[in-house]
mmCIF file of C-alpha atoms in Angstrom:
data_model
loop_
_atom_site.group_PDB
_atom_site.id
_atom_site.type_symbol
_atom_site.label_atom_id
_atom_site.label_comp_id
_atom_site.label_asym_id
_atom_site.label_seq_id
_atom_site.Cartn_x
_atom_site.Cartn_y
_atom_site.Cartn_z
ATOM 1 C CA MET A 3 14.229 -33.513 1.935
ATOM 2 C CA TYR A 4 14.408 -30.185 0.128
ATOM 3 C CA ARG A 5 11.711 -31.187 -2.350
ATOM 4 C CA PHE A 6 9.181 -31.008 0.482
ATOM 5 C CA LEU A 7 10.081 -27.417 1.397
ATOM 6 C CA THR A 8 8.507 -24.288 -0.004
ATOM 7 C CA SER A 9 10.849 -22.098 -2.006
ATOM 8 C CA ILE A 10 10.773 -19.413 0.693
ATOM 9 C CA ALA A 11 11.568 -21.935 3.426
ATOM 10 C CA LEU A 12 14.477 -23.306 1.391
ATOM 11 C CA CYS A 13 15.769 -19.768 0.807
ATOM 12 C CA ALA A 14 15.620 -19.085 4.540
ATOM 13 C CA ILE A 15 17.608 -22.217 5.348
ATOM 14 C CA LEU A 16 20.257 -21.509 2.758
ATOM 15 C CA CYS A 17 20.556 -17.854 3.787
ATOM 16 C CA ALA A 18 21.151 -18.869 7.409
ATOM 17 C CA LEU A 19 23.964 -21.318 6.644
ATOM 18 C CA PRO A 20 27.454 -20.012 7.477
ATOM 19 C CA THR A 21 29.815 -19.678 4.509
ATOM 20 C CA ASP A 22 32.957 -18.444 6.216
ATOM 21 C CA GLY A 23 33.441 -20.814 9.142
ATOM 22 C CA LYS A 24 31.628 -18.528 11.570
ATOM 23 C CA ALA A 25 28.641 -19.517 13.702
ATOM 24 C CA PRO A 26 25.281 -19.186 11.931
ATOM 25 C CA ASP A 27 23.330 -15.985 12.352
ATOM 26 C CA LYS A 28 20.932 -15.731 15.272
ATOM 27 C CA PRO A 29 17.169 -16.235 14.890
ATOM 28 C CA LEU A 30 15.082 -13.074 14.777
ATOM 29 C CA ALA A 31 13.861 -12.491 18.351
ATOM 30 C CA LEU A 32 10.552 -10.628 18.081
ATOM 31 C CA ALA A 33 7.314 -11.338 19.934
ATOM 32 C CA ASP A 34 3.860 -10.422 18.579
ATOM 33 C CA PRO A 35 5.428 -10.054 15.103
ATOM 34 C CA PHE A 36 4.078 -8.196 12.102
ATOM 35 C CA ILE A 37 5.507 -8.133 8.561
ATOM 36 C CA PHE A 38 4.746 -5.403 6.031
ATOM 37 C CA TYR A 39 5.808 -5.542 2.355
ATOM 38 C CA HIS A 40 6.475 -2.321 0.443
ATOM 39 C CA ASN A 41 8.477 -1.485 -2.687
ATOM 40 C CA GLY A 42 10.511 -4.685 -2.780
ATOM 41 C CA LEU A 43 11.332 -4.827 0.937
ATOM 42 C CA TYR A 44 9.801 -6.677 3.851
ATOM 43 C CA TYR A 45 9.703 -4.875 7.200
ATOM 44 C CA ALA A 46 9.364 -6.734 10.518
ATOM 45 C CA TYR A 47 8.128 -5.174 13.747
ATOM 46 C CA GLY A 48 7.348 -6.696 17.126
ATOM 47 C CA THR A 49 7.453 -6.572 20.886
ATOM 48 C CA GLY A 50 11.005 -6.514 22.159
ATOM 49 C CA GLY A 51 13.690 -4.169 23.405
ATOM 50 C CA SER A 52 12.744 -1.043 25.301
ATOM 51 C CA GLY A 53 11.762 2.542 24.688
ATOM 52 C CA GLY A 54 9.753 1.932 21.523
ATOM 53 C CA PHE A 55 10.107 -0.431 18.541
ATOM 54 C CA ASP A 56 12.963 -1.583 16.359
ATOM 55 C CA VAL A 57 12.390 -2.405 12.690
ATOM 56 C CA TYR A 58 14.147 -4.985 10.534
ATOM 57 C CA SER A 59 14.236 -5.201 6.736
ATOM 58 C CA SER A 60 14.723 -8.082 4.305
ATOM 59 C CA ARG A 61 14.534 -8.803 0.582
ATOM 60 C CA ASN A 62 13.955 -12.555 0.867
ATOM 61 C CA LEU A 63 12.294 -13.240 4.270
ATOM 62 C CA GLY A 64 15.224 -15.483 5.188
ATOM 63 C CA LYS A 65 17.810 -13.012 6.429
ATOM 64 C CA TRP A 66 17.039 -9.700 8.130
ATOM 65 C CA GLN A 67 18.959 -6.522 8.880
ATOM 66 C CA LEU A 68 18.310 -4.225 11.846
ATOM 67 C CA CYS A 69 17.491 -0.746 10.541
ATOM 68 C CA PRO A 70 19.747 2.042 11.848
ATOM 69 C CA HIS A 71 17.060 3.880 13.814
ATOM 70 C CA LYS A 72 13.989 2.868 15.771
ATOM 71 C CA ALA A 73 10.663 2.713 13.991
ATOM 72 C CA LEU A 74 9.197 4.438 17.053
ATOM 73 C CA SER A 75 10.938 6.067 20.008
ATOM 74 C CA LYS A 76 9.226 6.773 23.296
ATOM 75 C CA ASP A 77 10.263 10.411 22.845
ATOM 76 C CA ASP A 78 7.898 10.613 19.856
ATOM 77 C CA SER A 79 5.003 8.728 21.381
ATOM 78 C CA TYR A 80 2.687 8.182 24.289
ATOM 79 C CA GLY A 81 3.983 6.145 27.200
ATOM 80 C CA GLU A 82 7.253 5.263 28.891
ATOM 81 C CA LYS A 83 7.082 1.438 28.968
ATOM 82 C CA TRP A 84 5.286 -1.717 27.813
ATOM 83 C CA PHE A 85 5.526 -1.074 24.088
ATOM 84 C CA TRP A 86 3.711 -4.056 22.599
ATOM 85 C CA ALA A 87 2.326 -5.537 19.378
ATOM 86 C CA PRO A 88 3.056 -2.946 16.641
ATOM 87 C CA GLU A 89 1.327 -3.208 13.251
ATOM 88 C CA VAL A 90 1.887 -0.953 10.213
ATOM 89 C CA TYR A 91 -0.521 -0.055 7.403
ATOM 90 C CA GLN A 92 -0.499 2.422 4.543
ATOM 91 C CA ASN A 93 -3.479 4.748 4.347
ATOM 92 C CA PRO A 94 -4.783 4.717 0.744
ATOM 93 C CA ASP A 95 -6.176 8.248 1.091
ATOM 94 C CA ASN A 96 -2.927 10.059 1.926
ATOM 95 C CA GLY A 97 -0.162 7.486 1.287
ATOM 96 C CA LYS A 98 1.205 7.789 4.829
ATOM 97 C CA PHE A 99 2.058 4.854 7.080
ATOM 98 C CA TYR A 100 0.295 4.287 10.399
ATOM 99 C CA LEU A 101 1.755 2.290 13.274
ATOM 100 C CA PHE A 102 -0.873 0.968 15.684
ATOM 101 C CA TYR A 103 0.574 -0.229 18.998
ATOM 102 C CA SER A 104 0.080 -0.526 22.743
ATOM 103 C CA ALA A 105 1.979 1.442 25.392
ATOM 104 C CA GLU A 106 1.254 1.203 29.096
ATOM 105 C CA GLU A 107 -1.819 -0.854 28.164
ATOM 106 C CA HIS A 108 -3.331 1.859 25.980
ATOM 107 C CA ILE A 109 -3.930 1.757 22.215
ATOM 108 C CA CYS A 110 -2.037 4.399 20.236
ATOM 109 C CA VAL A 111 -1.256 5.288 16.622
ATOM 110 C CA ALA A 112 1.761 7.090 15.143
ATOM 111 C CA VAL A 113 2.394 8.272 11.563
ATOM 112 C CA SER A 114 5.382 8.298 9.185
ATOM 113 C CA ASP A 115 6.204 8.922 5.533
ATOM 114 C CA SER A 116 8.089 5.594 5.411
ATOM 115 C CA PRO A 117 7.432 2.073 6.732
ATOM 116 C CA GLU A 118 10.921 2.245 8.248
ATOM 117 C CA GLY A 119 9.886 5.292 10.274
ATOM 118 C CA PRO A 120 10.523 7.213 12.330
ATOM 119 C CA PHE A 121 6.862 7.204 13.362
ATOM 120 C CA ARG A 122 5.627 10.098 15.481
ATOM 121 C CA GLN A 123 2.534 11.175 17.374
ATOM 122 C CA ASP A 124 1.864 14.885 17.022
ATOM 123 C CA ILE A 125 -0.504 14.621 19.980
ATOM 124 C CA GLN A 126 0.937 12.096 22.401
ATOM 125 C CA GLU A 127 -2.193 10.490 23.770
ATOM 126 C CA PRO A 128 -4.039 7.158 23.419
ATOM 127 C CA MET A 129 -6.744 6.645 20.818
ATOM 128 C CA PHE A 130 -9.201 6.306 23.721
ATOM 129 C CA GLU A 131 -8.865 6.442 27.496
ATOM 130 C CA GLU A 132 -9.772 2.880 28.459
ATOM 131 C CA LYS A 133 -6.958 0.361 28.910
ATOM 132 C CA ALA A 134 -6.564 -1.963 25.910
ATOM 133 C CA ILE A 135 -3.861 -3.817 23.938
ATOM 134 C CA ASP A 136 -3.171 -5.713 20.682
ATOM 135 C CA SER A 137 -4.687 -3.470 18.016
ATOM 136 C CA SER A 138 -5.104 -4.642 14.412
ATOM 137 C CA LEU A 139 -6.595 -2.806 11.428
ATOM 138 C CA PHE A 140 -9.030 -4.212 8.872
ATOM 139 C CA ILE A 141 -10.283 -2.268 5.846
ATOM 140 C CA ASP A 142 -13.426 -3.716 4.300
ATOM 141 C CA THR A 143 -14.107 -3.777 0.571
ATOM 142 C CA ASP A 144 -16.361 -0.721 0.967
ATOM 143 C CA GLY A 145 -13.412 1.241 2.382
ATOM 144 C CA LYS A 146 -14.671 1.308 5.970
ATOM 145 C CA ALA A 147 -11.878 0.838 8.524
ATOM 146 C CA TYR A 148 -12.257 -1.220 11.700
ATOM 147 C CA LEU A 149 -9.877 -1.639 14.617
ATOM 148 C CA TYR A 150 -9.762 -4.938 16.525
ATOM 149 C CA PHE A 151 -8.165 -4.967 19.963
ATOM 150 C CA VAL A 152 -8.267 -6.506 23.422
ATOM 151 C CA ARG A 153 -10.247 -5.044 26.297
ATOM 152 C CA PHE A 154 -9.959 -6.359 29.855
ATOM 153 C CA THR A 155 -13.626 -7.281 30.222
ATOM 154 C CA GLY A 156 -13.690 -10.524 32.214
ATOM 155 C CA GLY A 157 -10.265 -11.583 30.993
ATOM 156 C CA ASN A 158 -8.597 -10.605 27.730
ATOM 157 C CA VAL A 159 -11.491 -10.256 25.268
ATOM 158 C CA ILE A 160 -11.304 -9.197 21.600
ATOM 159 C CA TRP A 161 -13.535 -6.290 20.581
ATOM 160 C CA CYS A 162 -13.861 -4.158 17.467
ATOM 161 C CA ALA A 163 -14.943 -0.617 16.629
ATOM 162 C CA GLU A 164 -15.137 1.540 13.551
ATOM 163 C CA LEU A 165 -12.292 4.009 13.055
ATOM 164 C CA THR A 166 -12.698 7.694 12.402
ATOM 165 C CA ASP A 167 -11.853 8.791 8.842
ATOM 166 C CA ASP A 168 -8.396 10.010 9.901
ATOM 167 C CA TRP A 169 -7.633 6.654 11.659
ATOM 168 C CA MET A 170 -6.718 8.495 14.864
ATOM 169 C CA HIS A 171 -9.655 7.475 17.090
ATOM 170 C CA ILE A 172 -12.456 4.938 17.333
ATOM 171 C CA HIS A 173 -16.176 5.571 17.291
ATOM 172 C CA PRO A 174 -16.966 4.285 20.825
ATOM 173 C CA GLU A 175 -20.650 3.876 20.037
ATOM 174 C CA THR A 176 -19.714 1.122 17.536
ATOM 175 C CA LEU A 177 -17.894 -1.120 20.049
ATOM 176 C CA LYS A 178 -18.784 -4.806 19.595
ATOM 177 C CA GLU A 179 -17.512 -7.846 21.481
ATOM 178 C CA CYS A 180 -15.987 -10.468 19.169
ATOM 179 C CA ILE A 181 -14.083 -13.304 20.863
ATOM 180 C CA SER A 182 -13.547 -14.489 24.438
ATOM 181 C CA ALA A 183 -11.761 -17.615 25.666
ATOM 182 C CA GLU A 184 -14.394 -20.280 26.294
ATOM 183 C CA LEU A 185 -13.356 -23.494 24.499
ATOM 184 C CA PRO A 186 -11.361 -26.139 26.409
ATOM 185 C CA TRP A 187 -8.184 -25.610 24.341
ATOM 186 C CA GLU A 188 -8.388 -21.846 25.031
ATOM 187 C CA ARG A 189 -8.505 -22.222 28.817
ATOM 188 C CA LYS A 190 -5.347 -24.217 29.610
ATOM 189 C CA MET A 191 -3.872 -21.147 31.347
ATOM 190 C CA ALA A 192 -5.840 -17.968 32.183
ATOM 191 C CA ARG A 193 -8.783 -16.527 30.295
ATOM 192 C CA VAL A 194 -7.069 -14.899 27.339
ATOM 193 C CA ALA A 195 -8.067 -14.233 23.729
ATOM 194 C CA GLU A 196 -5.720 -11.807 21.972
ATOM 195 C CA GLY A 197 -3.612 -11.029 18.898
ATOM 196 C CA PRO A 198 -6.493 -10.555 16.407
ATOM 197 C CA THR A 199 -6.142 -10.459 12.618
ATOM 198 C CA VAL A 200 -9.170 -10.131 10.295
ATOM 199 C CA LEU A 201 -9.325 -11.243 6.658
ATOM 200 C CA LYS A 202 -12.123 -11.432 4.110
ATOM 201 C CA LYS A 203 -12.572 -13.930 1.299
ATOM 202 C CA ASP A 204 -15.622 -14.615 -0.886
ATOM 203 C CA GLY A 205 -17.872 -12.583 1.413
ATOM 204 C CA THR A 206 -16.812 -14.392 4.605
ATOM 205 C CA TYR A 207 -14.866 -12.686 7.375
ATOM 206 C CA TYR A 208 -12.151 -14.614 9.235
ATOM 207 C CA LEU A 209 -10.858 -13.565 12.642
ATOM 208 C CA ILE A 210 -7.578 -15.268 13.565
ATOM 209 C CA TYR A 211 -6.668 -15.023 17.242
ATOM 210 C CA SER A 212 -4.499 -16.539 19.971
ATOM 211 C CA ALA A 213 -5.620 -18.021 23.283
ATOM 212 C CA ASN A 214 -4.140 -19.038 26.650
ATOM 213 C CA HIS A 215 -1.538 -17.017 28.519
ATOM 214 C CA PHE A 216 1.518 -16.325 26.364
ATOM 215 C CA GLN A 217 3.692 -18.043 28.997
ATOM 216 C CA SER A 218 1.827 -21.310 28.466
ATOM 217 C CA GLN A 219 3.337 -23.919 26.165
ATOM 218 C CA ASP A 220 -0.283 -24.439 25.000
ATOM 219 C CA TYR A 221 -0.512 -20.877 23.692
ATOM 220 C CA GLY A 222 -2.072 -21.412 20.273
ATOM 221 C CA VAL A 223 -3.936 -19.994 17.298
ATOM 222 C CA GLY A 224 -7.592 -20.389 16.368
ATOM 223 C CA TYR A 225 -10.058 -18.682 14.089
ATOM 224 C CA ALA A 226 -13.727 -17.776 13.770
ATOM 225 C CA THR A 227 -15.943 -16.802 10.835
ATOM 226 C CA ALA A 228 -18.777 -14.318 10.372
ATOM 227 C CA ASP A 229 -20.905 -12.677 7.698
ATOM 228 C CA SER A 230 -20.047 -9.202 9.002
ATOM 229 C CA PRO A 231 -16.854 -7.534 10.272
ATOM 230 C CA GLU A 232 -18.715 -6.995 13.561
ATOM 231 C CA GLY A 233 -19.729 -10.661 13.978
ATOM 232 C CA GLY A 234 -21.380 -12.766 15.222
ATOM 233 C CA TRP A 235 -18.307 -14.929 15.183
ATOM 234 C CA VAL A 236 -18.535 -18.723 15.011
ATOM 235 C CA LYS A 237 -15.360 -20.434 16.192
ATOM 236 C CA ASN A 238 -13.582 -23.352 14.633
ATOM 237 C CA ALA A 239 -13.570 -26.027 17.325
ATOM 238 C CA ASP A 240 -9.835 -26.742 17.358
ATOM 239 C CA PRO A 241 -6.662 -24.669 17.150
ATOM 240 C CA ILE A 242 -4.892 -24.445 13.796
ATOM 241 C CA LEU A 243 -1.474 -23.923 15.389
ATOM 242 C CA CYS A 244 -0.444 -25.266 18.797
ATOM 243 C CA LYS A 245 2.730 -27.161 19.700
ATOM 244 C CA PRO A 246 3.490 -28.231 16.103
ATOM 245 C CA SER A 247 5.413 -31.425 15.431
ATOM 246 C CA ASN A 248 8.734 -29.583 14.983
ATOM 247 C CA GLY A 249 8.841 -29.060 18.761
ATOM 248 C CA LEU A 250 7.972 -25.368 19.030
ATOM 249 C CA LYS A 251 6.052 -24.337 22.133
ATOM 250 C CA GLY A 252 3.991 -21.245 22.932
ATOM 251 C CA THR A 253 3.141 -20.591 19.273
ATOM 252 C CA GLY A 254 0.887 -17.634 18.571
ATOM 253 C CA HIS A 255 0.114 -13.922 18.347
ATOM 254 C CA GLY A 256 0.889 -13.556 14.678
ATOM 255 C CA SER A 257 -0.430 -11.807 11.599
ATOM 256 C CA VAL A 258 -1.034 -12.578 7.946
ATOM 257 C CA PHE A 259 0.945 -10.981 5.131
ATOM 258 C CA LYS A 260 1.431 -11.523 1.393
ATOM 259 C CA ASP A 261 4.822 -11.961 -0.219
ATOM 260 C CA ARG A 262 5.891 -10.279 -3.458
ATOM 261 C CA LYS A 263 4.176 -13.038 -5.450
ATOM 262 C CA GLY A 264 0.893 -12.638 -3.590
ATOM 263 C CA ASN A 265 1.202 -15.836 -1.524
ATOM 264 C CA MET A 266 -0.134 -15.647 2.035
ATOM 265 C CA HIS A 267 1.978 -16.377 5.084
ATOM 266 C CA TYR A 268 1.452 -16.339 8.833
ATOM 267 C CA VAL A 269 4.204 -14.804 10.968
ATOM 268 C CA PHE A 270 4.129 -15.724 14.659
ATOM 269 C CA HIS A 271 6.318 -16.195 17.702
ATOM 270 C CA SER A 272 7.239 -19.158 19.874
ATOM 271 C CA HIS A 273 8.968 -19.606 23.200
ATOM 272 C CA LYS A 274 12.750 -19.527 23.050
ATOM 273 C CA ASP A 275 12.948 -23.227 23.991
ATOM 274 C CA GLU A 276 11.431 -25.863 26.269
ATOM 275 C CA GLU A 277 12.649 -24.154 29.449
ATOM 276 C CA ASN A 278 12.535 -20.439 28.566
ATOM 277 C CA VAL A 279 9.725 -18.246 27.305
ATOM 278 C CA ASN A 280 11.870 -15.222 26.397
ATOM 279 C CA PRO A 281 13.259 -13.985 24.164
ATOM 280 C CA ARG A 282 10.436 -15.195 21.941
ATOM 281 C CA ILE A 283 11.428 -16.166 18.391
ATOM 282 C CA LEU A 284 9.826 -15.200 15.071
ATOM 283 C CA HIS A 285 8.714 -17.889 12.604
ATOM 284 C CA ILE A 286 6.887 -17.889 9.258
ATOM 285 C CA ALA A 287 4.504 -20.485 7.795
ATOM 286 C CA ASP A 288 2.269 -20.812 4.749
ATOM 287 C CA ILE A 289 -1.427 -20.159 5.379
ATOM 288 C CA THR A 290 -4.402 -20.827 3.085
ATOM 289 C CA ILE A 291 -8.158 -20.255 3.077
ATOM 290 C CA SER A 292 -10.195 -22.843 1.194
ATOM 291 C CA ASP A 293 -13.841 -23.964 1.396
ATOM 292 C CA GLY A 294 -14.418 -21.744 4.429
ATOM 293 C CA HIS A 295 -11.492 -23.150 6.420
ATOM 294 C CA ILE A 296 -8.082 -21.750 7.372
ATOM 295 C CA VAL A 297 -5.053 -24.033 7.342
ATOM 296 C CA ILE A 298 -1.561 -23.191 8.620
ATOM 297 C CA ASP A 299 0.883 -25.580 6.973
ATOM 298 C CA THR A 300 3.111 -26.511 9.904
ATOM 299 C CA SER A 301 5.477 -28.421 7.601
ATOM 300 C CA SER A 302 6.399 -25.098 5.968
ATOM 301 C CA ILE A 303 7.486 -23.359 9.207
ATOM 302 C CA PHE A 304 10.900 -21.744 9.018
ATOM 303 C CA THR A 305 12.882 -19.453 11.316
ATOM 304 C CA PRO A 306 14.486 -16.348 9.747
ATOM 305 C CA ALA A 307 17.907 -15.126 10.852
ATOM 306 C CA VAL A 308 19.365 -11.743 11.712
ATOM 307 C CA ARG A 309 22.459 -10.713 9.787
ATOM 308 C CA ARG A 310 25.457 -10.304 12.114
#
C-alpha cells in the first residue's frame, strides 16, 4: 500500500512506529492548528492546555517535540482564559514574529524574536474592543496586510479589515463582511463560519473556512473565491473536507502551509473519536489549487505523533 502514500505521509507512519517494544507515541492533540516553517524546523501551535499556548517543533512533520517553554504565557498577554486559535507570521519589514490569537473572545497580537517564543505584548490589550475570535493574516502581493476573523454578527461570521502598518491594530473603517453560514451543509449544527485562511493564486483570492459547530461530526471545510481580498466571495457549493472515508469526524479549522520543498499542505483537527470531541487531534493532508478549484487529498491524510 505504501506506493499510494505521499513521502511525507510515509515518513510520519514510519516515525510513529515503536522500535523498542514500547507503545507507539501519542497523536499530537491540538485544536485549531497552525504550522509555521522557519530555518529547517516546523513549529506547531493550537488551542489546548491552559494559560497561553504551547509550541511543538519537528524536522519531518511526522514526529514532534514539545518545546521547553510556552510560546505565550498569560502573564505576558491579555486575558486569563480561552486562549484560542494562534497563528504565527514573520513581518518582512522588521524580521520579528507575530502571534495572532484570541483570549476571552478578543483578538490580540504578541511579538517575539523567535517562532518558538516567548511572545509578549508590551501593551496587554486587544487589537480592538469588540468581541471576536479566529484571526488569520493575509499579505497581498502589493504588501498590504489584511486580518480575517470572526465577529458575532448573527452567528459566527467571517469579516476582514486592513491592518495598520505595525500590525498591532485594524483600520475599523475598512471592515467588510466575507462569509456567513447559509448553505445546507454549513447549517447542520448552529450558524457558524470560522477558521479563515486566505490564499492568492493567478489573481484569484481563495478563502478557506470551516462551518457548523465544532462539536458536530459534520464540522467541515469549504472555500470561496473572489477577485479582491475584500470580496465579494462566491462559495463552492460543497465542502472539500467533511467526514472523510478514513473515519475521522469533526474535521476542520485548519490552515495552509508549505513544506521545505514548497509543497502545500492543510493542517486541521478532528474529534478524538466517534464518542468524544476532545482532546481534538491534529492531522495533515495535501492540498492543491488548480483551474480555480481547491482540492484536499483525503487519501494523503496522516496523523503526526508526539515524542515521548
